[in-house]
């Protein structure tokens, strides 16, 4: 599929029942006049529900900014974003906070577990704080998927990095969020633990129907995804369905070559919709 086919800017063609998150003409600029940096430049994107999407691109290409804008962690300079059927660019602070709590799960490079609580208590903490009882069956499924067995009573310091990240993912899964966003969640892990985490996320998509979006530098992460979006210079420059590590690596090398030898010509061509697989 061509970039224009997926990133169709026409709102009427975007079906909110199959789309977990969307952006239309999203621009994000930092700074003022002399110091202005355009981190995102009129980005259109649809994140399909129940799929695993990876966002890649060179450092500074706008990956984290795109994720933050889609997740309502950062405001946009112009344009609109949606989580499911809710336009978040119209929400006031209180409603935005509620939507983030109820509809979005986050996983980061740092696991952000509470050291005084055991794994099980960390998993249920957000629901406990919200005064909600998790669905017992779902809790059972999530806990089984996390695969910690008798270590559920262990505290974070008694678990490996990979186990801690699995606890953080289970915590994100428990409220059945519309979407889970991850910013380099395997960044602190060795290759084997990182692969375990990616496989776990893949199974959350396949077996639990979860929607997952990851920002990563790692081409090896891409082969777990259904689709990779490539950002360059604040724009979606290309995308790849059913990615393999080799194909992603080649594409990334082409990007960095084109960007460094022709002053961003690839990004410019991409904006005109002329890049191809
Ligand atoms: P990536 O995640 O691809 O490395 P980012 O989204 O972090 O890229 O950054 C995109 C661009 O926006 C970069 O040029 C970066 O320096 C700039 N940027 C990001 N956050 C800020 C900020 N808070 N203030 C100023 N510039 C920023």
PDB file of C-alpha atoms and ligand atoms in Angstrom:
ATOM      1  CA  UNK A   1       0.000   0.000   0.000  1.00  0.00           C
ATOM      2  CA  UNK A   2       1.288   3.496  -0.771  1.00  0.00           C
ATOM      3  CA  UNK A   3       1.781   6.130   1.914  1.00  0.00           C
ATOM      4  CA  UNK A   4      -1.006   8.206   0.423  1.00  0.00           C
ATOM      5  CA  UNK A   5      -3.398   5.247   0.610  1.00  0.00           C
ATOM      6  CA  UNK A   6      -2.852   4.798   4.338  1.00  0.00           C
ATOM      7  CA  UNK A   7      -2.285   8.397   5.344  1.00  0.00           C
ATOM      8  CA  UNK A   8      -5.297   9.646   3.528  1.00  0.00           C
ATOM      9  CA  UNK A   9      -5.924  13.133   4.802  1.00  0.00           C
ATOM     10  CA  UNK A  10      -9.634  12.880   4.116  1.00  0.00           C
ATOM     11  CA  UNK A  11     -11.345  12.396   7.499  1.00  0.00           C
ATOM     12  CA  UNK A  12     -14.384  10.899   5.829  1.00  0.00           C
ATOM     13  CA  UNK A  13     -12.402   7.817   4.806  1.00  0.00           C
ATOM     14  CA  UNK A  14     -11.158   7.109   8.330  1.00  0.00           C
ATOM     15  CA  UNK A  15     -13.316   4.589  10.186  1.00  0.00           C
ATOM     16  CA  UNK A  16     -13.169   5.300  13.916  1.00  0.00           C
ATOM     17  CA  UNK A  17     -14.318   1.748  14.753  1.00  0.00           C
ATOM     18  CA  UNK A  18     -11.148   0.272  13.272  1.00  0.00           C
ATOM     19  CA  UNK A  19      -8.823   3.097  14.222  1.00  0.00           C
ATOM     20  CA  UNK A  20      -7.386   3.283  17.732  1.00  0.00           C
ATOM     21  CA  UNK A  21      -5.616   6.601  17.199  1.00  0.00           C
ATOM     22  CA  UNK A  22      -5.358   9.139  14.383  1.00  0.00           C
ATOM     23  CA  UNK A  23      -3.688  12.396  13.527  1.00  0.00           C
ATOM     24  CA  UNK A  24      -4.684  14.841  10.826  1.00  0.00           C
ATOM     25  CA  UNK A  25      -2.354  17.589   9.668  1.00  0.00           C
ATOM     26  CA  UNK A  26      -0.556  17.598  13.000  1.00  0.00           C
ATOM     27  CA  UNK A  27       2.219  20.132  13.261  1.00  0.00           C
ATOM     28  CA  UNK A  28       4.295  20.585  16.379  1.00  0.00           C
ATOM     29  CA  UNK A  29       6.803  23.394  16.659  1.00  0.00           C
ATOM     30  CA  UNK A  30       9.036  24.189  19.592  1.00  0.00           C
ATOM     31  CA  UNK A  31      10.591  27.563  20.397  1.00  0.00           C
ATOM     32  CA  UNK A  32       9.838  30.944  18.890  1.00  0.00           C
ATOM     33  CA  UNK A  33      10.802  32.786  15.681  1.00  0.00           C
ATOM     34  CA  UNK A  34      14.622  32.563  15.660  1.00  0.00           C
ATOM     35  CA  UNK A  35      14.802  29.253  17.542  1.00  0.00           C
ATOM     36  CA  UNK A  36      11.760  27.565  16.017  1.00  0.00           C
ATOM     37  CA  UNK A  37      12.076  23.800  15.437  1.00  0.00           C
ATOM     38  CA  UNK A  38       9.335  22.019  13.495  1.00  0.00           C
ATOM     39  CA  UNK A  39       9.310  18.578  15.115  1.00  0.00           C
ATOM     40  CA  UNK A  40       6.211  17.420  13.197  1.00  0.00           C
ATOM     41  CA  UNK A  41       5.159  18.818   9.860  1.00  0.00           C
ATOM     42  CA  UNK A  42       1.491  18.248   8.869  1.00  0.00           C
ATOM     43  CA  UNK A  43       1.447  14.551   9.801  1.00  0.00           C
ATOM     44  CA  UNK A  44      -1.524  12.350   8.891  1.00  0.00           C
ATOM     45  CA  UNK A  45      -1.633   8.892  10.406  1.00  0.00           C
ATOM     46  CA  UNK A  46      -4.102   6.156  11.330  1.00  0.00           C
ATOM     47  CA  UNK A  47      -3.196   3.509  13.902  1.00  0.00           C
ATOM     48  CA  UNK A  48      -5.345   0.419  13.244  1.00  0.00           C
ATOM     49  CA  UNK A  49      -7.029  -1.252  16.217  1.00  0.00           C
ATOM     50  CA  UNK A  50      -5.755  -4.659  17.338  1.00  0.00           C
ATOM     51  CA  UNK A  51      -2.465  -4.258  15.490  1.00  0.00           C
ATOM     52  CA  UNK A  52       1.175  -3.769  16.423  1.00  0.00           C
ATOM     53  CA  UNK A  53       2.652  -0.598  14.895  1.00  0.00           C
ATOM     54  CA  UNK A  54       6.274   0.484  15.191  1.00  0.00           C
ATOM     55  CA  UNK A  55       7.492   4.034  14.577  1.00  0.00           C
ATOM     56  CA  UNK A  56      11.107   4.316  13.412  1.00  0.00           C
ATOM     57  CA  UNK A  57      13.353   7.023  12.061  1.00  0.00           C
ATOM     58  CA  UNK A  58      16.647   8.782  12.692  1.00  0.00           C
ATOM     59  CA  UNK A  59      17.257  10.542  15.972  1.00  0.00           C
ATOM     60  CA  UNK A  60      15.450  13.893  15.975  1.00  0.00           C
ATOM     61  CA  UNK A  61      12.988  12.824  13.249  1.00  0.00           C
ATOM     62  CA  UNK A  62       9.988  13.423  15.543  1.00  0.00           C
ATOM     63  CA  UNK A  63       9.157   9.900  16.808  1.00  0.00           C
ATOM     64  CA  UNK A  64       8.727  10.781  20.478  1.00  0.00           C
ATOM     65  CA  UNK A  65       6.914  13.990  19.610  1.00  0.00           C
ATOM     66  CA  UNK A  66       4.441  12.067  17.434  1.00  0.00           C
ATOM     67  CA  UNK A  67       3.828   9.543  20.197  1.00  0.00           C
ATOM     68  CA  UNK A  68       3.381  12.284  22.796  1.00  0.00           C
ATOM     69  CA  UNK A  69       0.947  14.192  20.582  1.00  0.00           C
ATOM     70  CA  UNK A  70      -1.074  11.043  19.778  1.00  0.00           C
ATOM     71  CA  UNK A  71      -1.210  10.136  23.477  1.00  0.00           C
ATOM     72  CA  UNK A  72      -2.218  13.616  24.616  1.00  0.00           C
ATOM     73  CA  UNK A  73       0.989  13.993  26.639  1.00  0.00           C
ATOM     74  CA  UNK A  74       1.928  17.028  24.584  1.00  0.00           C
ATOM     75  CA  UNK A  75      -0.217  19.679  22.872  1.00  0.00           C
ATOM     76  CA  UNK A  76      -0.111  20.161  19.093  1.00  0.00           C
ATOM     77  CA  UNK A  77       0.662  23.498  17.424  1.00  0.00           C
ATOM     78  CA  UNK A  78      -2.011  22.808  14.823  1.00  0.00           C
ATOM     79  CA  UNK A  79      -4.018  19.861  13.540  1.00  0.00           C
ATOM     80  CA  UNK A  80      -6.220  17.297  15.291  1.00  0.00           C
ATOM     81  CA  UNK A  81      -5.738  13.949  17.020  1.00  0.00           C
ATOM     82  CA  UNK A  82      -8.140  11.239  18.144  1.00  0.00           C
ATOM     83  CA  UNK A  83      -8.045   8.287  20.504  1.00  0.00           C
ATOM     84  CA  UNK A  84     -10.767   5.953  19.242  1.00  0.00           C
ATOM     85  CA  UNK A  85     -13.765   8.174  18.571  1.00  0.00           C
ATOM     86  CA  UNK A  86     -12.673  10.983  20.909  1.00  0.00           C
ATOM     87  CA  UNK A  87     -10.916  14.021  19.543  1.00  0.00           C
ATOM     88  CA  UNK A  88      -8.312  14.737  22.187  1.00  0.00           C
ATOM     89  CA  UNK A  89      -7.174  18.050  20.723  1.00  0.00           C
ATOM     90  CA  UNK A  90     -10.537  19.457  21.880  1.00  0.00           C
ATOM     91  CA  UNK A  91     -10.374  18.122  25.443  1.00  0.00           C
ATOM     92  CA  UNK A  92      -9.800  20.328  28.456  1.00  0.00           C
ATOM     93  CA  UNK A  93      -7.156  19.253  30.999  1.00  0.00           C
ATOM     94  CA  UNK A  94      -9.467  17.333  33.351  1.00  0.00           C
ATOM     95  CA  UNK A  95     -11.050  15.266  30.577  1.00  0.00           C
ATOM     96  CA  UNK A  96      -7.692  14.705  28.936  1.00  0.00           C
ATOM     97  CA  UNK A  97      -6.283  13.379  32.228  1.00  0.00           C
ATOM     98  CA  UNK A  98      -9.273  11.027  32.562  1.00  0.00           C
ATOM     99  CA  UNK A  99      -8.933   9.833  28.985  1.00  0.00           C
ATOM    100  CA  UNK A 100      -5.219   9.136  29.453  1.00  0.00           C
ATOM    101  CA  UNK A 101      -5.974   7.205  32.635  1.00  0.00           C
ATOM    102  CA  UNK A 102      -8.852   5.189  31.177  1.00  0.00           C
ATOM    103  CA  UNK A 103      -7.934   4.652  27.534  1.00  0.00           C
ATOM    104  CA  UNK A 104      -4.157   4.729  27.257  1.00  0.00           C
ATOM    105  CA  UNK A 105      -1.431   2.510  28.648  1.00  0.00           C
ATOM    106  CA  UNK A 106       2.187   3.637  28.697  1.00  0.00           C
ATOM    107  CA  UNK A 107       5.424   1.697  28.860  1.00  0.00           C
ATOM    108  CA  UNK A 108       8.789   3.402  29.026  1.00  0.00           C
ATOM    109  CA  UNK A 109      12.458   2.496  29.082  1.00  0.00           C
ATOM    110  CA  UNK A 110      12.367   2.888  32.878  1.00  0.00           C
ATOM    111  CA  UNK A 111       9.836   0.447  34.259  1.00  0.00           C
ATOM    112  CA  UNK A 112       8.397   2.907  36.812  1.00  0.00           C
ATOM    113  CA  UNK A 113       7.428   0.206  39.313  1.00  0.00           C
ATOM    114  CA  UNK A 114       6.993   1.021  42.995  1.00  0.00           C
ATOM    115  CA  UNK A 115       9.864  -0.650  44.873  1.00  0.00           C
ATOM    116  CA  UNK A 116       7.856  -1.255  48.050  1.00  0.00           C
ATOM    117  CA  UNK A 117       5.103  -3.206  46.285  1.00  0.00           C
ATOM    118  CA  UNK A 118       5.375  -6.730  44.945  1.00  0.00           C
ATOM    119  CA  UNK A 119       4.789  -7.574  41.257  1.00  0.00           C
ATOM    120  CA  UNK A 120       1.090  -8.359  41.694  1.00  0.00           C
ATOM    121  CA  UNK A 121       0.488  -5.185  43.696  1.00  0.00           C
ATOM    122  CA  UNK A 122       2.280  -3.152  41.036  1.00  0.00           C
ATOM    123  CA  UNK A 123       0.082  -4.681  38.339  1.00  0.00           C
ATOM    124  CA  UNK A 124      -3.148  -3.745  40.118  1.00  0.00           C
ATOM    125  CA  UNK A 125      -1.950  -0.395  41.523  1.00  0.00           C
ATOM    126  CA  UNK A 126      -3.517   1.973  38.931  1.00  0.00           C
ATOM    127  CA  UNK A 127      -6.900   0.251  39.292  1.00  0.00           C
ATOM    128  CA  UNK A 128      -6.580   0.273  43.088  1.00  0.00           C
ATOM    129  CA  UNK A 129      -5.805   4.011  42.985  1.00  0.00           C
ATOM    130  CA  UNK A 130      -8.797   4.613  40.721  1.00  0.00           C
ATOM    131  CA  UNK A 131     -10.962   2.650  43.191  1.00  0.00           C
ATOM    132  CA  UNK A 132     -11.823   0.045  40.565  1.00  0.00           C
ATOM    133  CA  UNK A 133     -11.916  -3.707  40.826  1.00  0.00           C
ATOM    134  CA  UNK A 134     -10.244  -5.480  37.946  1.00  0.00           C
ATOM    135  CA  UNK A 135     -12.275  -8.098  36.142  1.00  0.00           C
ATOM    136  CA  UNK A 136     -11.009 -11.311  37.828  1.00  0.00           C
ATOM    137  CA  UNK A 137     -10.993 -13.330  34.637  1.00  0.00           C
ATOM    138  CA  UNK A 138      -9.051 -10.672  32.783  1.00  0.00           C
ATOM    139  CA  UNK A 139      -6.625 -10.301  35.675  1.00  0.00           C
ATOM    140  CA  UNK A 140      -6.063 -14.062  35.528  1.00  0.00           C
ATOM    141  CA  UNK A 141      -5.400 -13.926  31.792  1.00  0.00           C
ATOM    142  CA  UNK A 142      -3.021 -10.976  32.092  1.00  0.00           C
ATOM    143  CA  UNK A 143      -1.152 -12.546  35.014  1.00  0.00           C
ATOM    144  CA  UNK A 144      -0.844 -15.803  33.103  1.00  0.00           C
ATOM    145  CA  UNK A 145       0.412 -13.941  30.037  1.00  0.00           C
ATOM    146  CA  UNK A 146       3.058 -12.145  32.119  1.00  0.00           C
ATOM    147  CA  UNK A 147       4.475 -15.580  32.931  1.00  0.00           C
ATOM    148  CA  UNK A 148       6.021 -14.744  36.314  1.00  0.00           C
ATOM    149  CA  UNK A 149       4.639 -17.809  38.103  1.00  0.00           C
ATOM    150  CA  UNK A 150       5.634 -17.770  41.759  1.00  0.00           C
ATOM    151  CA  UNK A 151       7.507 -14.480  41.363  1.00  0.00           C
ATOM    152  CA  UNK A 152       4.324 -12.434  41.502  1.00  0.00           C
ATOM    153  CA  UNK A 153       4.976 -11.929  45.226  1.00  0.00           C
ATOM    154  CA  UNK A 154       8.506 -10.665  44.564  1.00  0.00           C
ATOM    155  CA  UNK A 155       9.456  -7.010  44.725  1.00  0.00           C
ATOM    156  CA  UNK A 156      10.922  -5.267  41.648  1.00  0.00           C
ATOM    157  CA  UNK A 157      14.524  -5.467  42.952  1.00  0.00           C
ATOM    158  CA  UNK A 158      14.147  -9.265  43.122  1.00  0.00           C
ATOM    159  CA  UNK A 159      13.206  -9.420  39.427  1.00  0.00           C
ATOM    160  CA  UNK A 160      15.330  -9.125  36.276  1.00  0.00           C
ATOM    161  CA  UNK A 161      14.944  -6.102  33.991  1.00  0.00           C
ATOM    162  CA  UNK A 162      12.894  -8.167  31.525  1.00  0.00           C
ATOM    163  CA  UNK A 163      10.614  -9.431  34.298  1.00  0.00           C
ATOM    164  CA  UNK A 164      10.128  -5.896  35.602  1.00  0.00           C
ATOM    165  CA  UNK A 165       9.182  -4.682  32.143  1.00  0.00           C
ATOM    166  CA  UNK A 166       6.695  -7.549  31.815  1.00  0.00           C
ATOM    167  CA  UNK A 167       5.112  -6.405  35.079  1.00  0.00           C
ATOM    168  CA  UNK A 168       4.906  -2.849  33.679  1.00  0.00           C
ATOM    169  CA  UNK A 169       3.220  -4.171  30.517  1.00  0.00           C
ATOM    170  CA  UNK A 170       0.763  -6.273  32.546  1.00  0.00           C
ATOM    171  CA  UNK A 171      -0.045  -3.140  34.568  1.00  0.00           C
ATOM    172  CA  UNK A 172      -0.746  -1.288  31.311  1.00  0.00           C
ATOM    173  CA  UNK A 173      -2.889  -4.168  29.969  1.00  0.00           C
ATOM    174  CA  UNK A 174      -5.054  -4.553  33.052  1.00  0.00           C
ATOM    175  CA  UNK A 175      -7.351  -1.603  32.390  1.00  0.00           C
ATOM    176  CA  UNK A 176      -7.875  -2.853  28.799  1.00  0.00           C
ATOM    177  CA  UNK A 177      -6.716   0.435  27.310  1.00  0.00           C
ATOM    178  CA  UNK A 178      -7.731   1.450  23.824  1.00  0.00           C
ATOM    179  CA  UNK A 179      -4.044   1.640  23.003  1.00  0.00           C
ATOM    180  CA  UNK A 180      -0.642   1.034  24.600  1.00  0.00           C
ATOM    181  CA  UNK A 181       2.170   3.410  23.680  1.00  0.00           C
ATOM    182  CA  UNK A 182       5.764   2.392  24.319  1.00  0.00           C
ATOM    183  CA  UNK A 183       8.828   4.636  24.068  1.00  0.00           C
ATOM    184  CA  UNK A 184      11.910   2.421  23.595  1.00  0.00           C
ATOM    185  CA  UNK A 185      10.609  -0.120  26.150  1.00  0.00           C
ATOM    186  CA  UNK A 186      13.472  -2.506  25.395  1.00  0.00           C
ATOM    187  CA  UNK A 187      16.133   0.214  25.541  1.00  0.00           C
ATOM    188  CA  UNK A 188      17.483  -0.897  28.935  1.00  0.00           C
ATOM    189  CA  UNK A 189      17.410  -4.622  28.219  1.00  0.00           C
ATOM    190  CA  UNK A 190      19.905  -7.054  26.752  1.00  0.00           C
ATOM    191  CA  UNK A 191      18.982  -8.527  23.353  1.00  0.00           C
ATOM    192  CA  UNK A 192      17.426 -11.687  24.788  1.00  0.00           C
ATOM    193  CA  UNK A 193      15.243  -9.936  27.383  1.00  0.00           C
ATOM    194  CA  UNK A 194      14.301  -7.339  24.773  1.00  0.00           C
ATOM    195  CA  UNK A 195      13.166 -10.094  22.402  1.00  0.00           C
ATOM    196  CA  UNK A 196      11.097 -11.622  25.218  1.00  0.00           C
ATOM    197  CA  UNK A 197       9.349  -8.299  25.825  1.00  0.00           C
ATOM    198  CA  UNK A 198       8.599  -7.839  22.138  1.00  0.00           C
ATOM    199  CA  UNK A 199       7.214 -11.380  21.939  1.00  0.00           C
ATOM    200  CA  UNK A 200       5.073 -10.647  24.980  1.00  0.00           C
ATOM    201  CA  UNK A 201       3.691  -7.493  23.340  1.00  0.00           C
ATOM    202  CA  UNK A 202       3.073  -9.466  20.152  1.00  0.00           C
ATOM    203  CA  UNK A 203       1.052 -12.025  22.113  1.00  0.00           C
ATOM    204  CA  UNK A 204      -0.915  -9.212  23.780  1.00  0.00           C
ATOM    205  CA  UNK A 205      -1.921  -8.120  20.270  1.00  0.00           C
ATOM    206  CA  UNK A 206      -2.639 -11.633  18.943  1.00  0.00           C
ATOM    207  CA  UNK A 207      -4.268 -13.196  21.981  1.00  0.00           C
ATOM    208  CA  UNK A 208      -5.768 -10.263  23.859  1.00  0.00           C
ATOM    209  CA  UNK A 209      -6.594  -8.015  20.882  1.00  0.00           C
ATOM    210  CA  UNK A 210      -4.515  -5.159  22.304  1.00  0.00           C
ATOM    211  CA  UNK A 211      -3.418  -2.242  20.095  1.00  0.00           C
ATOM    212  CA  UNK A 212       0.286  -1.460  20.553  1.00  0.00           C
ATOM    213  CA  UNK A 213       2.412   1.393  19.183  1.00  0.00           C
ATOM    214  CA  UNK A 214       6.148   1.420  19.859  1.00  0.00           C
ATOM    215  CA  UNK A 215       8.786   4.005  19.169  1.00  0.00           C
ATOM    216  CA  UNK A 216      12.123   2.288  18.680  1.00  0.00           C
ATOM    217  CA  UNK A 217      15.556   2.636  17.089  1.00  0.00           C
ATOM    218  CA  UNK A 218      15.943  -1.111  16.881  1.00  0.00           C
ATOM    219  CA  UNK A 219      15.345  -2.760  13.472  1.00  0.00           C
ATOM    220  CA  UNK A 220      15.111  -6.132  15.263  1.00  0.00           C
ATOM    221  CA  UNK A 221      12.019  -4.841  17.085  1.00  0.00           C
ATOM    222  CA  UNK A 222      10.275  -4.131  13.812  1.00  0.00           C
ATOM    223  CA  UNK A 223       9.807  -7.775  12.818  1.00  0.00           C
ATOM    224  CA  UNK A 224       7.359  -8.205  15.709  1.00  0.00           C
ATOM    225  CA  UNK A 225       5.128  -5.482  14.240  1.00  0.00           C
ATOM    226  CA  UNK A 226       2.389  -5.597  11.629  1.00  0.00           C
ATOM    227  CA  UNK A 227       3.491  -2.282  10.200  1.00  0.00           C
ATOM    228  CA  UNK A 228       6.402   0.128  10.484  1.00  0.00           C
ATOM    229  CA  UNK A 229       6.003   3.873   9.956  1.00  0.00           C
ATOM    230  CA  UNK A 230       9.221   5.665   9.032  1.00  0.00           C
ATOM    231  CA  UNK A 231       9.579   9.252  10.123  1.00  0.00           C
ATOM    232  CA  UNK A 232      12.113  11.592   8.546  1.00  0.00           C
ATOM    233  CA  UNK A 233      12.418  15.265   9.248  1.00  0.00           C
ATOM    234  CA  UNK A 234       9.027  15.512  10.976  1.00  0.00           C
ATOM    235  CA  UNK A 235       7.053  13.743   8.244  1.00  0.00           C
ATOM    236  CA  UNK A 236       5.937  10.192   7.572  1.00  0.00           C
ATOM    237  CA  UNK A 237       8.388   9.332   4.850  1.00  0.00           C
ATOM    238  CA  UNK A 238       7.403   5.741   4.228  1.00  0.00           C
ATOM    239  CA  UNK A 239       5.871   2.638   5.705  1.00  0.00           C
ATOM    240  CA  UNK A 240       6.249  -1.115   5.502  1.00  0.00           C
ATOM    241  CA  UNK A 241       3.713  -3.873   6.101  1.00  0.00           C
ATOM    242  CA  UNK A 242       4.831  -7.284   7.472  1.00  0.00           C
ATOM    243  CA  UNK A 243       8.350  -5.959   8.101  1.00  0.00           C
ATOM    244  CA  UNK A 244      11.473  -8.075   8.440  1.00  0.00           C
ATOM    245  CA  UNK A 245      14.586  -6.957  10.312  1.00  0.00           C
ATOM    246  CA  UNK A 246      16.679  -7.027   7.111  1.00  0.00           C
ATOM    247  CA  UNK A 247      14.217  -5.005   5.060  1.00  0.00           C
ATOM    248  CA  UNK A 248      13.875  -2.429   7.847  1.00  0.00           C
ATOM    249  CA  UNK A 249      17.631  -2.185   8.263  1.00  0.00           C
ATOM    250  CA  UNK A 250      18.076  -1.586   4.519  1.00  0.00           C
ATOM    251  CA  UNK A 251      15.386   1.063   4.535  1.00  0.00           C
ATOM    252  CA  UNK A 252      16.916   2.824   7.540  1.00  0.00           C
ATOM    253  CA  UNK A 253      20.335   2.851   5.869  1.00  0.00           C
ATOM    254  CA  UNK A 254      18.811   4.310   2.727  1.00  0.00           C
ATOM    255  CA  UNK A 255      17.178   7.031   4.805  1.00  0.00           C
ATOM    256  CA  UNK A 256      20.328   8.004   6.578  1.00  0.00           C
ATOM    257  CA  UNK A 257      22.292   7.966   3.302  1.00  0.00           C
ATOM    258  CA  UNK A 258      19.736  10.052   1.441  1.00  0.00           C
ATOM    259  CA  UNK A 259      19.303  12.459   4.311  1.00  0.00           C
ATOM    260  CA  UNK A 260      22.983  13.060   4.804  1.00  0.00           C
ATOM    261  CA  UNK A 261      23.931  13.369   1.121  1.00  0.00           C
ATOM    262  CA  UNK A 262      21.071  15.411  -0.257  1.00  0.00           C
ATOM    263  CA  UNK A 263      20.006  17.771   2.486  1.00  0.00           C
ATOM    264  CA  UNK A 264      16.762  16.061   3.342  1.00  0.00           C
ATOM    265  CA  UNK A 265      15.704  15.425  -0.247  1.00  0.00           C
ATOM    266  CA  UNK A 266      14.158  12.111   0.783  1.00  0.00           C
ATOM    267  CA  UNK A 267      11.923  13.835   3.291  1.00  0.00           C
ATOM    268  CA  UNK A 268      10.930  16.360   0.656  1.00  0.00           C
ATOM    269  CA  UNK A 269      10.141  13.683  -1.913  1.00  0.00           C
ATOM    270  CA  UNK A 270       8.242  11.784   0.753  1.00  0.00           C
ATOM    271  CA  UNK A 271       6.129  14.865   1.438  1.00  0.00           C
ATOM    272  CA  UNK A 272       5.225  14.846  -2.251  1.00  0.00           C
ATOM    273  CA  UNK A 273       4.304  11.161  -1.889  1.00  0.00           C
ATOM    274  CA  UNK A 274       6.948   9.893  -4.295  1.00  0.00           C
ATOM    275  CA  UNK A 275       8.926   7.470  -2.101  1.00  0.00           C
ATOM    276  CA  UNK A 276       8.371   3.790  -2.723  1.00  0.00           C
ATOM    277  CA  UNK A 277       9.325   0.520  -1.093  1.00  0.00           C
TER     278      UNK A 277
HETATM  279  P1  LIG B   1      13.070  11.507  18.020  1.00  0.00           P
HETATM  280  O1  LIG B   1      12.147  10.917  19.046  1.00  0.00           O
HETATM  281  O2  LIG B   1      12.833  10.987  16.637  1.00  0.00           O
HETATM  282  O3  LIG B   1      14.519  11.433  18.398  1.00  0.00           O
HETATM  283  P2  LIG B   1      11.971  14.014  18.938  1.00  0.00           P
HETATM  284  O4  LIG B   1      10.508  13.885  18.713  1.00  0.00           O
HETATM  285  O5  LIG B   1      12.480  13.827  20.318  1.00  0.00           O
HETATM  286  O6  LIG B   1      12.745  13.073  17.908  1.00  0.00           O
HETATM  287  O7  LIG B   1      12.455  15.456  18.474  1.00  0.00           O
HETATM  288  C1  LIG B   1      12.116  16.017  17.195  1.00  0.00           C
HETATM  289  C2  LIG B   1      12.738  17.410  17.084  1.00  0.00           C
HETATM  290  O8  LIG B   1      12.127  18.284  18.024  1.00  0.00           O
HETATM  291  C3  LIG B   1      14.218  17.442  17.400  1.00  0.00           C
HETATM  292  O9  LIG B   1      14.817  18.404  16.570  1.00  0.00           O
HETATM  293  C4  LIG B   1      14.268  17.875  18.842  1.00  0.00           C
HETATM  294  O10 LIG B   1      15.471  18.540  19.137  1.00  0.00           O
HETATM  295  C5  LIG B   1      13.074  18.824  18.924  1.00  0.00           C
HETATM  296  N1  LIG B   1      12.480  18.850  20.271  1.00  0.00           N
HETATM  297  C6  LIG B   1      11.900  17.806  20.913  1.00  0.00           C
HETATM  298  N2  LIG B   1      11.442  18.192  22.128  1.00  0.00           N
HETATM  299  C7  LIG B   1      11.755  19.523  22.236  1.00  0.00           C
HETATM  300  C8  LIG B   1      11.550  20.503  23.258  1.00  0.00           C
HETATM  301  N3  LIG B   1      10.912  20.205  24.395  1.00  0.00           N
HETATM  302  N4  LIG B   1      12.015  21.759  23.027  1.00  0.00           N
HETATM  303  C9  LIG B   1      12.634  22.074  21.881  1.00  0.00           C
HETATM  304  N5  LIG B   1      12.854  21.202  20.881  1.00  0.00           N
HETATM  305  C10 LIG B   1      12.422  19.934  21.054  1.00  0.00           C
END
